[in-house]
């Protein structure tokens, strides 16, 4: 059972997403940036915001599973998008919602200039509450 409670707000605009997450006592996992790499370290879906968002989430899910957790245990996401249009942030957000559904945690979308790998346009980092 997850230790995460997603919270809306009675005073902020109802944007259809949680503004915060409450985590009961127990271990937390803080990730480094999760890149859209395959098992050989090659960027998947070169320059494709949706494809790379999906691959980052797949890689994140694998990392969580290694620690006994799932995406339902996510307390916070930060999604970095290296594209020139604000619309690309919305495209990445739509991909996150499509992949995570009801378990989308509080998240921050950040437009950046460049990411570590050639043809990389998305990177995700996360905080998760590991099962106690």
PDB file of C-alpha atoms in Angstrom, residues 13-103:
ATOM      1  CA  UNK A  13      -6.991  27.352  -8.662  1.00  0.00           C
ATOM      2  CA  UNK A  14      -8.270  23.818  -9.341  1.00  0.00           C
ATOM      3  CA  UNK A  15      -5.976  22.904 -12.215  1.00  0.00           C
ATOM      4  CA  UNK A  16      -6.968  19.244 -12.101  1.00  0.00           C
ATOM      5  CA  UNK A  17      -3.697  18.141 -10.533  1.00  0.00           C
ATOM      6  CA  UNK A  18      -2.363  17.745  -6.986  1.00  0.00           C
ATOM      7  CA  UNK A  19      -0.471  20.675  -5.536  1.00  0.00           C
ATOM      8  CA  UNK A  20       1.232  18.604  -2.877  1.00  0.00           C
ATOM      9  CA  UNK A  21       1.717  15.106  -1.561  1.00  0.00           C
ATOM     10  CA  UNK A  22       1.767  13.971   2.034  1.00  0.00           C
ATOM     11  CA  UNK A  23       4.098  11.072   2.789  1.00  0.00           C
ATOM     12  CA  UNK A  24       3.765   8.961   5.920  1.00  0.00           C
ATOM     13  CA  UNK A  25       6.953   8.118   7.837  1.00  0.00           C
ATOM     14  CA  UNK A  26       9.385   5.794   6.130  1.00  0.00           C
ATOM     15  CA  UNK A  27      12.192   5.652   3.572  1.00  0.00           C
ATOM     16  CA  UNK A  28      12.318   8.007   0.593  1.00  0.00           C
ATOM     17  CA  UNK A  29      14.024   7.532  -2.761  1.00  0.00           C
ATOM     18  CA  UNK A  30      15.533  10.529  -4.579  1.00  0.00           C
ATOM     19  CA  UNK A  31      16.531   9.826  -8.167  1.00  0.00           C
ATOM     20  CA  UNK A  32      19.139  11.400 -10.379  1.00  0.00           C
ATOM     21  CA  UNK A  33      17.889  12.503 -13.763  1.00  0.00           C
ATOM     22  CA  UNK A  34      16.302   9.583 -15.585  1.00  0.00           C
ATOM     23  CA  UNK A  35      17.234   9.785 -19.256  1.00  0.00           C
ATOM     24  CA  UNK A  36      15.514   8.125 -22.238  1.00  0.00           C
ATOM     25  CA  UNK A  37      18.270   5.541 -22.722  1.00  0.00           C
ATOM     26  CA  UNK A  38      18.015   1.923 -23.808  1.00  0.00           C
ATOM     27  CA  UNK A  39      20.010  -0.937 -22.247  1.00  0.00           C
ATOM     28  CA  UNK A  40      23.026  -0.021 -24.403  1.00  0.00           C
ATOM     29  CA  UNK A  41      23.009   3.636 -23.306  1.00  0.00           C
ATOM     30  CA  UNK A  42      21.603   4.903 -26.603  1.00  0.00           C
ATOM     31  CA  UNK A  43      19.004   7.696 -26.624  1.00  0.00           C
ATOM     32  CA  UNK A  44      15.567   6.308 -27.532  1.00  0.00           C
ATOM     33  CA  UNK A  45      13.198   8.273 -29.791  1.00  0.00           C
ATOM     34  CA  UNK A  46      15.722  10.907 -30.861  1.00  0.00           C
ATOM     35  CA  UNK A  47      14.322  14.452 -30.530  1.00  0.00           C
ATOM     36  CA  UNK A  48      10.794  13.089 -29.820  1.00  0.00           C
ATOM     37  CA  UNK A  49       9.232  14.645 -26.699  1.00  0.00           C
ATOM     38  CA  UNK A  50       6.455  12.049 -26.335  1.00  0.00           C
ATOM     39  CA  UNK A  51       8.646   9.026 -27.071  1.00  0.00           C
ATOM     40  CA  UNK A  52      11.347  10.204 -24.697  1.00  0.00           C
ATOM     41  CA  UNK A  53       8.861  11.028 -21.942  1.00  0.00           C
ATOM     42  CA  UNK A  54       7.475   7.495 -22.214  1.00  0.00           C
ATOM     43  CA  UNK A  55      10.969   5.979 -22.162  1.00  0.00           C
ATOM     44  CA  UNK A  56      11.994   8.068 -19.138  1.00  0.00           C
ATOM     45  CA  UNK A  57       8.877   6.851 -17.314  1.00  0.00           C
ATOM     46  CA  UNK A  58       9.622   3.237 -18.314  1.00  0.00           C
ATOM     47  CA  UNK A  59      13.164   3.626 -16.954  1.00  0.00           C
ATOM     48  CA  UNK A  60      11.817   5.279 -13.804  1.00  0.00           C
ATOM     49  CA  UNK A  61       9.328   2.426 -13.340  1.00  0.00           C
ATOM     50  CA  UNK A  62      12.159  -0.097 -13.650  1.00  0.00           C
ATOM     51  CA  UNK A  63      14.208   1.771 -11.049  1.00  0.00           C
ATOM     52  CA  UNK A  64      11.205   1.954  -8.709  1.00  0.00           C
ATOM     53  CA  UNK A  65      10.501  -1.777  -9.157  1.00  0.00           C
ATOM     54  CA  UNK A  66      14.128  -2.523  -8.255  1.00  0.00           C
ATOM     55  CA  UNK A  67      13.407  -0.841  -4.908  1.00  0.00           C
ATOM     56  CA  UNK A  68       9.988  -2.518  -4.415  1.00  0.00           C
ATOM     57  CA  UNK A  69       7.961   0.542  -5.435  1.00  0.00           C
ATOM     58  CA  UNK A  70       5.675   1.580  -8.309  1.00  0.00           C
ATOM     59  CA  UNK A  71       4.646   4.869  -9.877  1.00  0.00           C
ATOM     60  CA  UNK A  72       1.844   5.003  -7.282  1.00  0.00           C
ATOM     61  CA  UNK A  73       4.632   5.648  -4.749  1.00  0.00           C
ATOM     62  CA  UNK A  74       5.820   8.831  -6.499  1.00  0.00           C
ATOM     63  CA  UNK A  75       5.656  11.921  -4.290  1.00  0.00           C
ATOM     64  CA  UNK A  76       7.148  14.451  -6.758  1.00  0.00           C
ATOM     65  CA  UNK A  77       8.280  14.669 -10.382  1.00  0.00           C
ATOM     66  CA  UNK A  78      10.333  17.220 -12.250  1.00  0.00           C
ATOM     67  CA  UNK A  79      10.176  16.941 -16.035  1.00  0.00           C
ATOM     68  CA  UNK A  80      12.866  18.766 -18.011  1.00  0.00           C
ATOM     69  CA  UNK A  81      12.144  19.494 -21.681  1.00  0.00           C
ATOM     70  CA  UNK A  82      14.826  20.899 -23.987  1.00  0.00           C
ATOM     71  CA  UNK A  83      12.648  22.360 -26.701  1.00  0.00           C
ATOM     72  CA  UNK A  84      11.983  25.906 -27.855  1.00  0.00           C
ATOM     73  CA  UNK A  85       8.188  25.985 -27.632  1.00  0.00           C
ATOM     74  CA  UNK A  86       6.032  26.157 -24.534  1.00  0.00           C
ATOM     75  CA  UNK A  87       3.686  23.741 -26.324  1.00  0.00           C
ATOM     76  CA  UNK A  88       6.365  21.047 -25.992  1.00  0.00           C
ATOM     77  CA  UNK A  89       5.973  21.248 -22.213  1.00  0.00           C
ATOM     78  CA  UNK A  90       2.249  20.570 -22.639  1.00  0.00           C
ATOM     79  CA  UNK A  91       3.008  17.643 -24.958  1.00  0.00           C
ATOM     80  CA  UNK A  92       5.355  16.156 -22.351  1.00  0.00           C
ATOM     81  CA  UNK A  93       2.763  16.732 -19.618  1.00  0.00           C
ATOM     82  CA  UNK A  94       0.081  14.982 -21.682  1.00  0.00           C
ATOM     83  CA  UNK A  95       2.424  11.999 -22.077  1.00  0.00           C
ATOM     84  CA  UNK A  96       3.011  11.886 -18.304  1.00  0.00           C
ATOM     85  CA  UNK A  97      -0.747  11.948 -17.643  1.00  0.00           C
ATOM     86  CA  UNK A  98      -1.337   9.253 -20.285  1.00  0.00           C
ATOM     87  CA  UNK A  99       1.282   6.992 -18.686  1.00  0.00           C
ATOM     88  CA  UNK A 100       0.548   7.612 -14.982  1.00  0.00           C
ATOM     89  CA  UNK A 101      -3.197   8.302 -15.052  1.00  0.00           C
ATOM     90  CA  UNK A 102      -4.666   8.749 -11.584  1.00  0.00           C
ATOM     91  CA  UNK A 103      -1.267   8.453  -9.885  1.00  0.00           C
TER      92      UNK A 103
END
